[in-house]
Coordinates of C-alpha atoms and ligand atoms in Angstrom, one line a residue:
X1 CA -9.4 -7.0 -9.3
X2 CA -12.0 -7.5 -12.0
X3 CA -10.9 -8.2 -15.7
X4 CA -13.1 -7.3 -18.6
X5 CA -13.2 -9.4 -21.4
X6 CA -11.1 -8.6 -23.8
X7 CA -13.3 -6.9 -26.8
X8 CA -14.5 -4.7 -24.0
X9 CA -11.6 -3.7 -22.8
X10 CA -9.9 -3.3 -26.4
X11 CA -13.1 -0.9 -27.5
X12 CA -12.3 1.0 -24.6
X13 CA -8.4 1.2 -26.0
X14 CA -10.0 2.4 -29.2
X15 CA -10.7 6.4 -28.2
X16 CA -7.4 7.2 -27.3
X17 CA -4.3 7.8 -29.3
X18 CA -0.5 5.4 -29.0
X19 CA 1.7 7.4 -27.7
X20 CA 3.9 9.0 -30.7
X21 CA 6.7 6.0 -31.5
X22 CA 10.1 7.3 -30.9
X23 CA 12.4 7.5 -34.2
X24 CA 14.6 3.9 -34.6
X25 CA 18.1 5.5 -33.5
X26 CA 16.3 6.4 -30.2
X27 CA 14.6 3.4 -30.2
X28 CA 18.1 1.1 -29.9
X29 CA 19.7 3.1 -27.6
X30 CA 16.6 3.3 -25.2
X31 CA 16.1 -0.8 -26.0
X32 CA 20.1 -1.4 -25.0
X33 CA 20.2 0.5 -21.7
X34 CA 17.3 -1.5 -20.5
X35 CA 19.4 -4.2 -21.2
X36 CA 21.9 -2.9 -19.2
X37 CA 18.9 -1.5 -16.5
X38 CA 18.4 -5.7 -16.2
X39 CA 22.0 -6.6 -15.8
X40 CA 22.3 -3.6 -13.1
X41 CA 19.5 -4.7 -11.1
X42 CA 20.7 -8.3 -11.3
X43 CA 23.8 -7.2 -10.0
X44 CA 22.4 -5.6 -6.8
X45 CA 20.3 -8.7 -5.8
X46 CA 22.0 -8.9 -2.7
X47 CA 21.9 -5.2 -1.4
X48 CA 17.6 -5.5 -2.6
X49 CA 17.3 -8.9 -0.4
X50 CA 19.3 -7.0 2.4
X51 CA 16.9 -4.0 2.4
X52 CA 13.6 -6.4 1.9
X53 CA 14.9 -8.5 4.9
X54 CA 15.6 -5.3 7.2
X55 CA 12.8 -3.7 6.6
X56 CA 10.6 -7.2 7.1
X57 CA 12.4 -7.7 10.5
X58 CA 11.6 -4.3 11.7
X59 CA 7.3 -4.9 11.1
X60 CA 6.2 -2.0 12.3
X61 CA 2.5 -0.6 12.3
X62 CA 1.4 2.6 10.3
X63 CA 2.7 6.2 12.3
X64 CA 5.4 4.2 14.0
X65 CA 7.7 3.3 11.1
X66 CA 10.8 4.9 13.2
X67 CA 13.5 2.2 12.5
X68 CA 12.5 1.4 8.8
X69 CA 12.5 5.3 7.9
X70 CA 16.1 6.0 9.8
X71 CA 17.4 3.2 7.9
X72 CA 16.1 4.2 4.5
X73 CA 16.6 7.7 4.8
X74 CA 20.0 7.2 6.2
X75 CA 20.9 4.5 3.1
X76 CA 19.4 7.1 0.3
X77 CA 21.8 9.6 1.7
X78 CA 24.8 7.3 1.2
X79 CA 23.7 7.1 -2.5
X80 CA 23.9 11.1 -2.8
X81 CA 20.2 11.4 -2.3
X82 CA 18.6 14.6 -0.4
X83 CA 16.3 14.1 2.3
X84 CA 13.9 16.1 3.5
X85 CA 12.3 14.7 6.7
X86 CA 9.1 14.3 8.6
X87 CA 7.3 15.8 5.6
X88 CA 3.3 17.1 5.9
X89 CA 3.3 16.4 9.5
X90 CA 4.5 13.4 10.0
X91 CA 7.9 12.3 11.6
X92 CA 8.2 8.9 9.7
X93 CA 7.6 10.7 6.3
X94 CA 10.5 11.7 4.0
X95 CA 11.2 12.9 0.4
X96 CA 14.2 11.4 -1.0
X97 CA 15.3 13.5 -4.2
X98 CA 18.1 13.0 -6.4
X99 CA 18.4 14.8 -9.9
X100 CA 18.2 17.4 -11.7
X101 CA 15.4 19.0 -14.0
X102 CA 12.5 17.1 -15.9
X103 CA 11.0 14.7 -16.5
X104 CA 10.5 14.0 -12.2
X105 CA 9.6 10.5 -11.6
X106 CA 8.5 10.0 -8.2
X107 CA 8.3 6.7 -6.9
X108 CA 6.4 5.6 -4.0
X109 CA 6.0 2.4 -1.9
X110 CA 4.5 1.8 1.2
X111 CA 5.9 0.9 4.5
X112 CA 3.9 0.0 7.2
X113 CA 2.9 -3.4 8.7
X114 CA -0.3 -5.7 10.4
X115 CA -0.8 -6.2 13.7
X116 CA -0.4 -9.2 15.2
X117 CA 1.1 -10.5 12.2
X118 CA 4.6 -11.8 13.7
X119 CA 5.5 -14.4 11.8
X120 CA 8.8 -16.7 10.8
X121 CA 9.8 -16.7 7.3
X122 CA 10.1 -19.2 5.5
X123 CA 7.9 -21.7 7.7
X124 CA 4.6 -23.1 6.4
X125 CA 2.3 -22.7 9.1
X126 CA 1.5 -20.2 11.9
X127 CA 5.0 -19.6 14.4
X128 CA 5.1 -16.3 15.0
X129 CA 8.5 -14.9 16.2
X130 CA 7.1 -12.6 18.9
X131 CA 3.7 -13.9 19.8
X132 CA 1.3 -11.0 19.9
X133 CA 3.7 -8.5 18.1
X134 CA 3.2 -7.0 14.0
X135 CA 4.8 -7.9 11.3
X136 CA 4.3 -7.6 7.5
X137 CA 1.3 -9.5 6.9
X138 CA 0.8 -7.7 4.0
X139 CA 4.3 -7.7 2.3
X140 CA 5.0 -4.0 2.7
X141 CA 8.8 -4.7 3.5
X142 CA 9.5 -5.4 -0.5
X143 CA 7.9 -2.3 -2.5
X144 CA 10.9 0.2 -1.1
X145 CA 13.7 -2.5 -1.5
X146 CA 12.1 -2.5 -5.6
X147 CA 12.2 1.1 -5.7
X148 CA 15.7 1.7 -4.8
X149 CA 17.6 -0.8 -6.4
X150 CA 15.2 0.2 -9.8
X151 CA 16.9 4.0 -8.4
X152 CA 20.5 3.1 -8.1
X153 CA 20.3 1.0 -11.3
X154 CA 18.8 3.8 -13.5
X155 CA 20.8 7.0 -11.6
X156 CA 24.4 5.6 -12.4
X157 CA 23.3 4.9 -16.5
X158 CA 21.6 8.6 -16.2
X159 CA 25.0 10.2 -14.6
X160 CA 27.2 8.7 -17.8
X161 CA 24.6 9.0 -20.2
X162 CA 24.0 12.6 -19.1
X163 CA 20.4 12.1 -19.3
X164 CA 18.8 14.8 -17.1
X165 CA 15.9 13.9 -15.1
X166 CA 14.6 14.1 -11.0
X167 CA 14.0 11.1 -8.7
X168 CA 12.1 10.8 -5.8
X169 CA 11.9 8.2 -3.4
X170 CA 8.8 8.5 -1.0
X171 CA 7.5 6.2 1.6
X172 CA 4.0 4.7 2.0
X173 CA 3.5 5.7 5.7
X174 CA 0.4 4.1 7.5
X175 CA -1.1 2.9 4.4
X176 CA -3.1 0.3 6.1
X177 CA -4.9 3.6 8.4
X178 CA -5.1 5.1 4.5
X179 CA -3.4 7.9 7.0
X180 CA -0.9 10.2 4.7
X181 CA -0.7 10.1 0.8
X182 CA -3.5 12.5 1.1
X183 CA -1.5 15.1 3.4
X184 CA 1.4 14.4 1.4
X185 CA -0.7 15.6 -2.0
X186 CA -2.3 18.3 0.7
X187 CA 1.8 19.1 1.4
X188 CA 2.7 20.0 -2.7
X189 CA 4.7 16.8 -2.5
X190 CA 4.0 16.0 -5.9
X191 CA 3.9 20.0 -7.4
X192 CA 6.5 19.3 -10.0
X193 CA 6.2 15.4 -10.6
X194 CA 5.7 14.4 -13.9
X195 CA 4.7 10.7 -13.2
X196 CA 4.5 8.7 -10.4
X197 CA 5.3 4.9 -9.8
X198 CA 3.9 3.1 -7.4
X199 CA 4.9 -0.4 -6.6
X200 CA 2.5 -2.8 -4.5
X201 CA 3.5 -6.6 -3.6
X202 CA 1.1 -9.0 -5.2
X203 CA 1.1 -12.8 -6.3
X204 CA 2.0 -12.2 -9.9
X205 CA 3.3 -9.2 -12.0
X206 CA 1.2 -7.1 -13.9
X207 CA -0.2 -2.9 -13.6
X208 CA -3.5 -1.5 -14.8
X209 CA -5.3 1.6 -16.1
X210 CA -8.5 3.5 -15.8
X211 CA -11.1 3.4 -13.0
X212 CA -9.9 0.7 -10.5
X213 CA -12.0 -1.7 -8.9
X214 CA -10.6 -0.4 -5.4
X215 CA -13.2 1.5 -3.4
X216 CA -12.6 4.9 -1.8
X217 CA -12.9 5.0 2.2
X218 CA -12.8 7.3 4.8
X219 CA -11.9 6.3 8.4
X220 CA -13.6 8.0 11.5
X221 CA -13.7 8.3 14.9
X222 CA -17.2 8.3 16.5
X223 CA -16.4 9.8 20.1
X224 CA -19.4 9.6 22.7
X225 CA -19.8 11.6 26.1
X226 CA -22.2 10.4 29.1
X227 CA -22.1 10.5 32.7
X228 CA -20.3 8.5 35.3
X229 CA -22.1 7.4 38.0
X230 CA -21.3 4.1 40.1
X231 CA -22.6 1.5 38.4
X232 CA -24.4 0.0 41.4
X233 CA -25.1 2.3 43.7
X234 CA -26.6 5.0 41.1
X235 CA -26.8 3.8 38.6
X236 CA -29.9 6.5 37.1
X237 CA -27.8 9.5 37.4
X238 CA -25.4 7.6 35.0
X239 CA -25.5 8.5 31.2
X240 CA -23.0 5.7 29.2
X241 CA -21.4 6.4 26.7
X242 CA -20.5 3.0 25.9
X243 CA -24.4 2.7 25.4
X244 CA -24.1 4.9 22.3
X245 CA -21.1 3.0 21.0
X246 CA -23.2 -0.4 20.9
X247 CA -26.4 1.1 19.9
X248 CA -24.5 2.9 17.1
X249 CA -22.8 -0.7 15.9
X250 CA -26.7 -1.9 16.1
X251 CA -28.0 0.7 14.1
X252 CA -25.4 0.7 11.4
X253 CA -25.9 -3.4 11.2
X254 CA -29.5 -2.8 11.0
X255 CA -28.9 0.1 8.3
X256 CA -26.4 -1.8 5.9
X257 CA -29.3 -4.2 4.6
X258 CA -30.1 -1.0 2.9
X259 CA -26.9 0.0 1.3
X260 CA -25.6 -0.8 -1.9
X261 CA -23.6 -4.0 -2.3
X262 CA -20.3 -2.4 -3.5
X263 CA -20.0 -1.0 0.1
X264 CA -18.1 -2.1 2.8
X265 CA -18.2 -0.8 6.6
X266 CA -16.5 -2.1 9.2
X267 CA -15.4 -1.4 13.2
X268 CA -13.6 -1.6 16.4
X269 CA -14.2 -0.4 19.8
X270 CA -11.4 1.4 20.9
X271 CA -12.7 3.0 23.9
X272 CA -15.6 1.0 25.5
X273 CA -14.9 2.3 29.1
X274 CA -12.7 1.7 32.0
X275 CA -14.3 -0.8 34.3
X276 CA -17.8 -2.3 35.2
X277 CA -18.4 -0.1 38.2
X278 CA -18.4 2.9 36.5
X279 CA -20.8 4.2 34.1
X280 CA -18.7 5.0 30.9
X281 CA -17.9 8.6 30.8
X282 CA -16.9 8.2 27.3
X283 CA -16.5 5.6 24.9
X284 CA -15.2 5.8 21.2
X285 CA -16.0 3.3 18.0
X286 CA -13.4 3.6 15.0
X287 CA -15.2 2.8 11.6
X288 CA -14.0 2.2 7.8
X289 CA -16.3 3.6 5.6
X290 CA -15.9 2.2 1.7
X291 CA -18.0 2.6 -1.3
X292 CA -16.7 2.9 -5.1
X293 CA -16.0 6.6 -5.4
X294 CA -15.8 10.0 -3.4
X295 CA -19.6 11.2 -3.5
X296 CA -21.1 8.1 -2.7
X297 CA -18.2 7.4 0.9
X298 CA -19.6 11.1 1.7
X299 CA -22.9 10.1 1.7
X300 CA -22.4 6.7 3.3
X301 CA -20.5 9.2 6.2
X302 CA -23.5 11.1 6.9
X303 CA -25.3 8.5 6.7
X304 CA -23.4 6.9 9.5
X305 CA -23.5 10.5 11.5
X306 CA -27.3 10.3 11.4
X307 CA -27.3 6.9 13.2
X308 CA -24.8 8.0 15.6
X309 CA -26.8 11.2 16.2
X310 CA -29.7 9.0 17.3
X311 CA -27.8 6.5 19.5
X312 CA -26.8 9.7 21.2
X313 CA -30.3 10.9 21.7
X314 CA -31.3 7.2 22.6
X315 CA -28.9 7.3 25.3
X316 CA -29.1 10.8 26.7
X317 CA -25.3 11.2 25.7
X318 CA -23.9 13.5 23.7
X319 CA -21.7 12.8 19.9
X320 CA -18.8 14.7 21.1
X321 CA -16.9 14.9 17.8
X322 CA -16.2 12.9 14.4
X323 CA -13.0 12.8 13.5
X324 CA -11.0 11.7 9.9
X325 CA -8.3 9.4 10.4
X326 CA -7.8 8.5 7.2
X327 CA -9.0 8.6 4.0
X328 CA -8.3 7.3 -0.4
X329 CA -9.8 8.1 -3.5
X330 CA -10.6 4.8 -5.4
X331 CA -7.4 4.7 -7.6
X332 CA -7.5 5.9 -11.7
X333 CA -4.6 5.0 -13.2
X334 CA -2.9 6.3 -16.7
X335 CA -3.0 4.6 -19.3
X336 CA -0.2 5.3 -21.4
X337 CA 2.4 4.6 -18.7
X338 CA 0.8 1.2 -17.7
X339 CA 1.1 0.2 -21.3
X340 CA 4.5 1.0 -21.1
X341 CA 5.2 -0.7 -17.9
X342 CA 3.4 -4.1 -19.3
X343 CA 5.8 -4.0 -22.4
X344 CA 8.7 -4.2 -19.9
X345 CA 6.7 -6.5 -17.4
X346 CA 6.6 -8.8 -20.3
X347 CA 10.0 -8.5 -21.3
X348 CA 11.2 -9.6 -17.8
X349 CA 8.6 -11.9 -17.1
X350 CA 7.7 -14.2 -13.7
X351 CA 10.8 -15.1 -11.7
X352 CA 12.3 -18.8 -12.3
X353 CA 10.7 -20.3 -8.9
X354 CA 13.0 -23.1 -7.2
X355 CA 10.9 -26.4 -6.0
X356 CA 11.7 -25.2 -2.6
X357 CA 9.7 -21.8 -3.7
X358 CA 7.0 -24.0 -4.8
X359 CA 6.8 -26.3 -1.8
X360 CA 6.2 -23.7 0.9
X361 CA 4.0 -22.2 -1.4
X362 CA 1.6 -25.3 -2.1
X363 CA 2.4 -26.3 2.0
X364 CA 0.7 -23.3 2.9
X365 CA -2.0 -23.6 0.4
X366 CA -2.5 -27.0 1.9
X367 CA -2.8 -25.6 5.6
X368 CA -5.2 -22.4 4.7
X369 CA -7.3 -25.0 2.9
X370 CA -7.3 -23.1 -0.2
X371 CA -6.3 -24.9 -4.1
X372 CA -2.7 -26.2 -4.0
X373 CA -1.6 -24.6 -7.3
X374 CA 1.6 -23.0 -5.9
X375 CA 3.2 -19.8 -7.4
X376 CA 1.9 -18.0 -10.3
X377 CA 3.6 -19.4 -13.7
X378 CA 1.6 -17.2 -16.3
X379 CA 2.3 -14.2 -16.6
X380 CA -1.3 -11.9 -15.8
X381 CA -2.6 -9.3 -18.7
X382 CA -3.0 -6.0 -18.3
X383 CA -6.1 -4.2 -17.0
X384 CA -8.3 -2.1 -18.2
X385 CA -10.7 0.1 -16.4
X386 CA -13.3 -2.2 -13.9
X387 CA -17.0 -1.2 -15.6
X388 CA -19.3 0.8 -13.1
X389 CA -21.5 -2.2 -12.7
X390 CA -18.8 -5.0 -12.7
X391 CA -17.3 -3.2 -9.4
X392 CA -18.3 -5.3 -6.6
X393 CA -16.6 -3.2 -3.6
X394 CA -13.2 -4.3 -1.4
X395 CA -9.8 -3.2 -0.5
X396 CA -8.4 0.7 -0.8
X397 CA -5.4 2.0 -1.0
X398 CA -4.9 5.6 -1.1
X399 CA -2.6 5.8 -3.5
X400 CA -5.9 6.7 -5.1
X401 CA -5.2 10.4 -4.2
X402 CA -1.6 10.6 -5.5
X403 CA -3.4 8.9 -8.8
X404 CA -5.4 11.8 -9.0
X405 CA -2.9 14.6 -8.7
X406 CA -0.4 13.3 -11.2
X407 CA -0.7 10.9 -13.8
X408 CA -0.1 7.1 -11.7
X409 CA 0.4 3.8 -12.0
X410 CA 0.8 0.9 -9.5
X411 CA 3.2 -2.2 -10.5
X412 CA 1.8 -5.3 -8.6
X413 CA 5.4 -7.4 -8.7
X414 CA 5.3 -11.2 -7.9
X415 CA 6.8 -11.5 -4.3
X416 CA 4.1 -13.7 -3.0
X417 CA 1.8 -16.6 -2.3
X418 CA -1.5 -16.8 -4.5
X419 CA -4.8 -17.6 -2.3
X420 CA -4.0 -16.0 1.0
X421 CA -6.6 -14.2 3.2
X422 CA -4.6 -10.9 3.1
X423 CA -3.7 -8.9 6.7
X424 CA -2.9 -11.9 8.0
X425 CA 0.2 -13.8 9.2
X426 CA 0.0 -15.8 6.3
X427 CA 0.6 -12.8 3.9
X428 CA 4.3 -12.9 5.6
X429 CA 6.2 -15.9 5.1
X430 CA 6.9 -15.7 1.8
X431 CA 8.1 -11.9 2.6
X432 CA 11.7 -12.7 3.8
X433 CA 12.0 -16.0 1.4
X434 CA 13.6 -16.6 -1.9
X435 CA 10.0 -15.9 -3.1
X436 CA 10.1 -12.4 -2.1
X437 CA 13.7 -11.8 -3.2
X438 CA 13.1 -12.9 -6.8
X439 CA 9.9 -11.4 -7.1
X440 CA 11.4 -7.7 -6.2
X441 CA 14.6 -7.9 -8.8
X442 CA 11.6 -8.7 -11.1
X443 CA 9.9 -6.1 -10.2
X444 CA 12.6 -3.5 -10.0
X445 CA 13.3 -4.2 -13.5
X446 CA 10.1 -3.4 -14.8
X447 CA 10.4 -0.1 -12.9
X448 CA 13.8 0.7 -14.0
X449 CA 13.1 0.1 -17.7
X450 CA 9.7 1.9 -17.1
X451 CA 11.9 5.0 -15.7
X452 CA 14.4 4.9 -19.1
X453 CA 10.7 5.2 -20.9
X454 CA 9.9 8.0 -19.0
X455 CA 13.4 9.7 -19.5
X456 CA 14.2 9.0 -22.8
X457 CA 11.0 9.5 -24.3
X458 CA 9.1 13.3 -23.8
X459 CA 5.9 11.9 -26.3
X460 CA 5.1 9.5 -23.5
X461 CA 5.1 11.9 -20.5
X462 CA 3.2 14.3 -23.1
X463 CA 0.5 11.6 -23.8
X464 CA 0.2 10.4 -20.4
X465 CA -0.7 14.0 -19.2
X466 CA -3.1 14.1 -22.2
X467 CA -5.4 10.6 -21.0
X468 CA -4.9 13.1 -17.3
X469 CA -6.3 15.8 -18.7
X470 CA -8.1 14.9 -21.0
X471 CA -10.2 11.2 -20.0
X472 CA -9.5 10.7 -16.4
X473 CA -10.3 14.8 -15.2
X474 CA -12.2 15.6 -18.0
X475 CA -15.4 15.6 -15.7
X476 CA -14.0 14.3 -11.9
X477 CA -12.1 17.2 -9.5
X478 CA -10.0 15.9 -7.1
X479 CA -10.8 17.1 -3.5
X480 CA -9.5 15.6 -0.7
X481 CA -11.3 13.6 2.6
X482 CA -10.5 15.8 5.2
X483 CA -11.1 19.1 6.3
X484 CA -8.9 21.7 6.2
X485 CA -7.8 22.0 10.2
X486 CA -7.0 18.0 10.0
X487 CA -3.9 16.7 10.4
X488 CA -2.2 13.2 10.2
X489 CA -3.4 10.8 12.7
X490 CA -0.1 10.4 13.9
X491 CA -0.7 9.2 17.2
X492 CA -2.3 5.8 16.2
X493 CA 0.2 2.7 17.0
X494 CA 1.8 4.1 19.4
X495 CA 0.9 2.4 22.6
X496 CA 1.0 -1.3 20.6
X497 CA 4.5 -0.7 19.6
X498 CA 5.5 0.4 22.4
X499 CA 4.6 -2.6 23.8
X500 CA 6.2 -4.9 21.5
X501 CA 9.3 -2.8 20.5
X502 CA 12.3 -3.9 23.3
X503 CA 10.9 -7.6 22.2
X504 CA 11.1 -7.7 18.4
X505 CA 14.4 -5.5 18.6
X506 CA 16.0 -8.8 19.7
X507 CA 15.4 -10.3 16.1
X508 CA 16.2 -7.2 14.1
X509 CA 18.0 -8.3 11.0
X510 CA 21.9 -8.0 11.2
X511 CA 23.3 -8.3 7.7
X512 CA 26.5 -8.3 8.7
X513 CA 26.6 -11.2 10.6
X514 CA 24.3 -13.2 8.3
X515 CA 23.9 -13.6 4.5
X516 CA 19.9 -13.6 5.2
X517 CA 17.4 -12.7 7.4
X518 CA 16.3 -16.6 7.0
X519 CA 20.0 -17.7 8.2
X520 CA 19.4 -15.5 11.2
X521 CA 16.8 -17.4 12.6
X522 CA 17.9 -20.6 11.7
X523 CA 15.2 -21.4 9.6
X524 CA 15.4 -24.5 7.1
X525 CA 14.2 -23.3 4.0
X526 CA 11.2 -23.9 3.2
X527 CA 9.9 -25.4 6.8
X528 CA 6.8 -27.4 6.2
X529 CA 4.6 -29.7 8.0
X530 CA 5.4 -33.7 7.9
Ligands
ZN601 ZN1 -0.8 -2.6 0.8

């Protein structure tokens, strides 16, 4: 993300009113349960490593997060949590609710892996532990470990204290496709929610607010309808559809010298035909479109239609359909809860990292080729909102639509390695380490404390539906992607992990028979090159 400097960034504080300081009394109570919130979550540090290590051994792509959801949705139960299942659609969504009246604090975490991102904890080069299969190259196994242990912690101080108050657990499902916050929004999910958490792994520990330097995307199917013909022997009365596909790619290549710098397009075949001796019938590309906000992805879109339109006339086949299989809204988040979170971010700061910790960190450094400076040590600020013209396009994350429905922040907690390529094997072997662990008690403090904020103080829900309202709506409706007769994309994943399942079942992580998911495999912790 992009940082302003700092007397931008504190002229743009300067419009908008504190949130109303709560009277002293309130003040010590609220300080000395987050006191207690810390100790709590330091006391469940083995139940949050289990969950991080289950989840992490289960690495499953987006649409296909059957074993992590059963075992989520079947552990919230045990803690007296209601669960409604395969919510807006889709069969690995759930709504975990627990509570009763306001505020409602929802918080959200996603669950979903990278393919061919196998790889062994722990171990400081590439060794995957099913060759081929996914895994979290992205860290996505630690956000729901966070938010329940922040849950459990803050539920058992509300149920003495009496403090009334809903929470909501809610799963991330196929965030990498961008496939379902959207539909959940679409769904009414977050109807009654007063303010949403998010939590996101990142290198160090730190939220933000305003316009965020993500971009908003939209992901579509280009399908493509010829003739077959065989290849050889008639090849005239063919018509391929795989022609369209290529001279689409061509076109767009051609095309994006012309587009604005902040956007970012990119694609795979995933039909391109069944074999040489047959003229393609059909043929499919899949393309990410990204640019920094709604209006200008739509235009990029049509753009992209238009060029596919013409490789279709070029080729004498046909566009058959276009169809959305995912989409974000670039993410705006509120400002008055991210200033609350960085208090408590700063009251728990970065996690006390071992020399192990540091030694896998800089030995993977060392073998990506990247600056050797090891884990994060200072603490990051927080941000403000990323100037129009300071945006320089990259990653999404549609959390951006939930951030538009209800007042949302993401915490970015300090679970891994700094200077890693992202969706990559790499972005895993801190993921089931000591690195991982630390970072989520960290960050499940900050969220815990953040909750008692929310509770305990009604001016700060007030004000943060005020910047809502007032700044961040004030001229921007919220309409989603799709159209109206689109569903999830559910389908997507399915073959790949059907082809990997029966394999990585084998290394599913038993925590009864082993204190960690590192002990399991036998790993040496950390495992670097001599
Ligand atoms: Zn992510």
């Amino acid at each position: 993300m992009t940082r302003l400097p700092a007397l931008l960034a504190s002229a743009l504080l300067l419009p908008f009113p504190l949130a109303a300081q709560a009277p002293p009394a309130a003040d010590a109570r609220l300080a000395s349960l987050k006191e207690e919130a810390i100790r709590r979550v330091d006391s469940l540090a083995r139940f949050t490593r289990q969950v991080n290590d289950q989840i992490f051994s289960y690495g499953e792509l987006g649409f296909q997060e059957g074993e992590t959801s059963r075992y989520l949705v079947a552990l919230l139960r045990r803690e007296g949590f209601t669960v409604e299942e395969s919510v807006a659609g889709m069969p690995t969504a759930w709504v975990a609710t627990w509570g009763r009246g306001k505020p409602v604090i929802a918080l959200g975490a996603d669950i979903d892996g990278i393919p061919q991102a196998s790889q062994k904890p722990g171990v400081a080069y590439r060794d995957p532990v099913v060759p081929g299969a996914p895994g979290h190259g992205e860290g996505h196994n630690a956000g729901p470990a966070l938010n329940i242990t922040a849950a459990i912690a803050v539920k058992r101080i509300m149920q003495r204290e009496r403090i009334p108050g809903t929470l909501k657990i809610w799963p991330g499902v196929a965030e990498e496709l961008v496939g379902a916050k959207a539909y959940l929004v679409r769904a009414g999910v977050f109807r009654d929610v007063d303010v949403c958490l998010f939590a996101h792994i990142s290198d160090n520990f730190t939220t933000s607010w305003g316009s965020s330097s993500q971009n908003a995307i939209v992901s579509v199917l280009f399908s493509f309808e010829g003739q077959s013909a065989h290849a050889a022997g008639a090849p005239w009365r063919g018509r391929s559809a795989l022609d369209a596909v290529e001279l689409m790619d061509i076109g767009w290549n051609f095309r994006r010298e012309h587009l604005r710098l902040q956007q970012r397009s990119h694609s795979v075949i995933v039909d391109g035909g069944d074999q040489p001796n047959v003229v393609p019938p059909s043929a499919s590309v899949w393309y990410y479109f990204r640019e920094t906000d709604y209006p200008r992805t739509v235009e990029l879109l049509e753009t992209a239609t238009r060029v596919a339109e013409g490789a279709a006339m070029m080729t004498g086949t046909k566009l058959a359909g276009t169809r959305i299989l995912g989409s974000a809204w670039s993410g705006h988040f509120n400002r008055p809860i991210a200033q609350a979170m960085t208090r408590n971010i700063e009251r728990v700061g970065l996690p006390q990292w071992s020399e192990a910790d540091q030694t896998l960190a800089r030995a993977l450094q060392k073998e990506l080729k990247v600056e050797e400076k090891g884990l994060a040590t200072r603490l990051d600020t927080l941000e403000g909102p990323t100037p129009e013209e300071q945006k320089r396009g990259g990653g999404s994350d549609d959390i951006g639509d939930v951030s538009w429905t209800v007042p949302t922040v993401t915490l970015r907690f300090p679970s891994n390695i700094p200077n890693l390529p992202g969706h990559n094997w790499a972005n895993a072997i801190s993921m089931a380490t000591p690195i991982a662990h630390k970072g989520v008690t960290a960050g499940a403090k900050a969220q815990a404390m953040t909750m008692l904020d929310i509770l305990l103080t009604p001016a700060l829900v007030d004000s943060a539906w005020r910047y809502f309202r007032e700044v961040q709506t004030k001229d921007v409706t919220y309409k989603p992607f799709m159209r109206a007769d689109e569903n999830p994309a559910t389908h997507l994943n399915t073959a790949v992990m059907a082809r990997y399942r029966d394999a990585m079942r084998k290394y599913y992580y038993d925590p009864t028979k082993y204190e960690t998911y590192l002990e399991q495999l036998g790993i040496i912790y950390p495992t670097v090159r001599r």
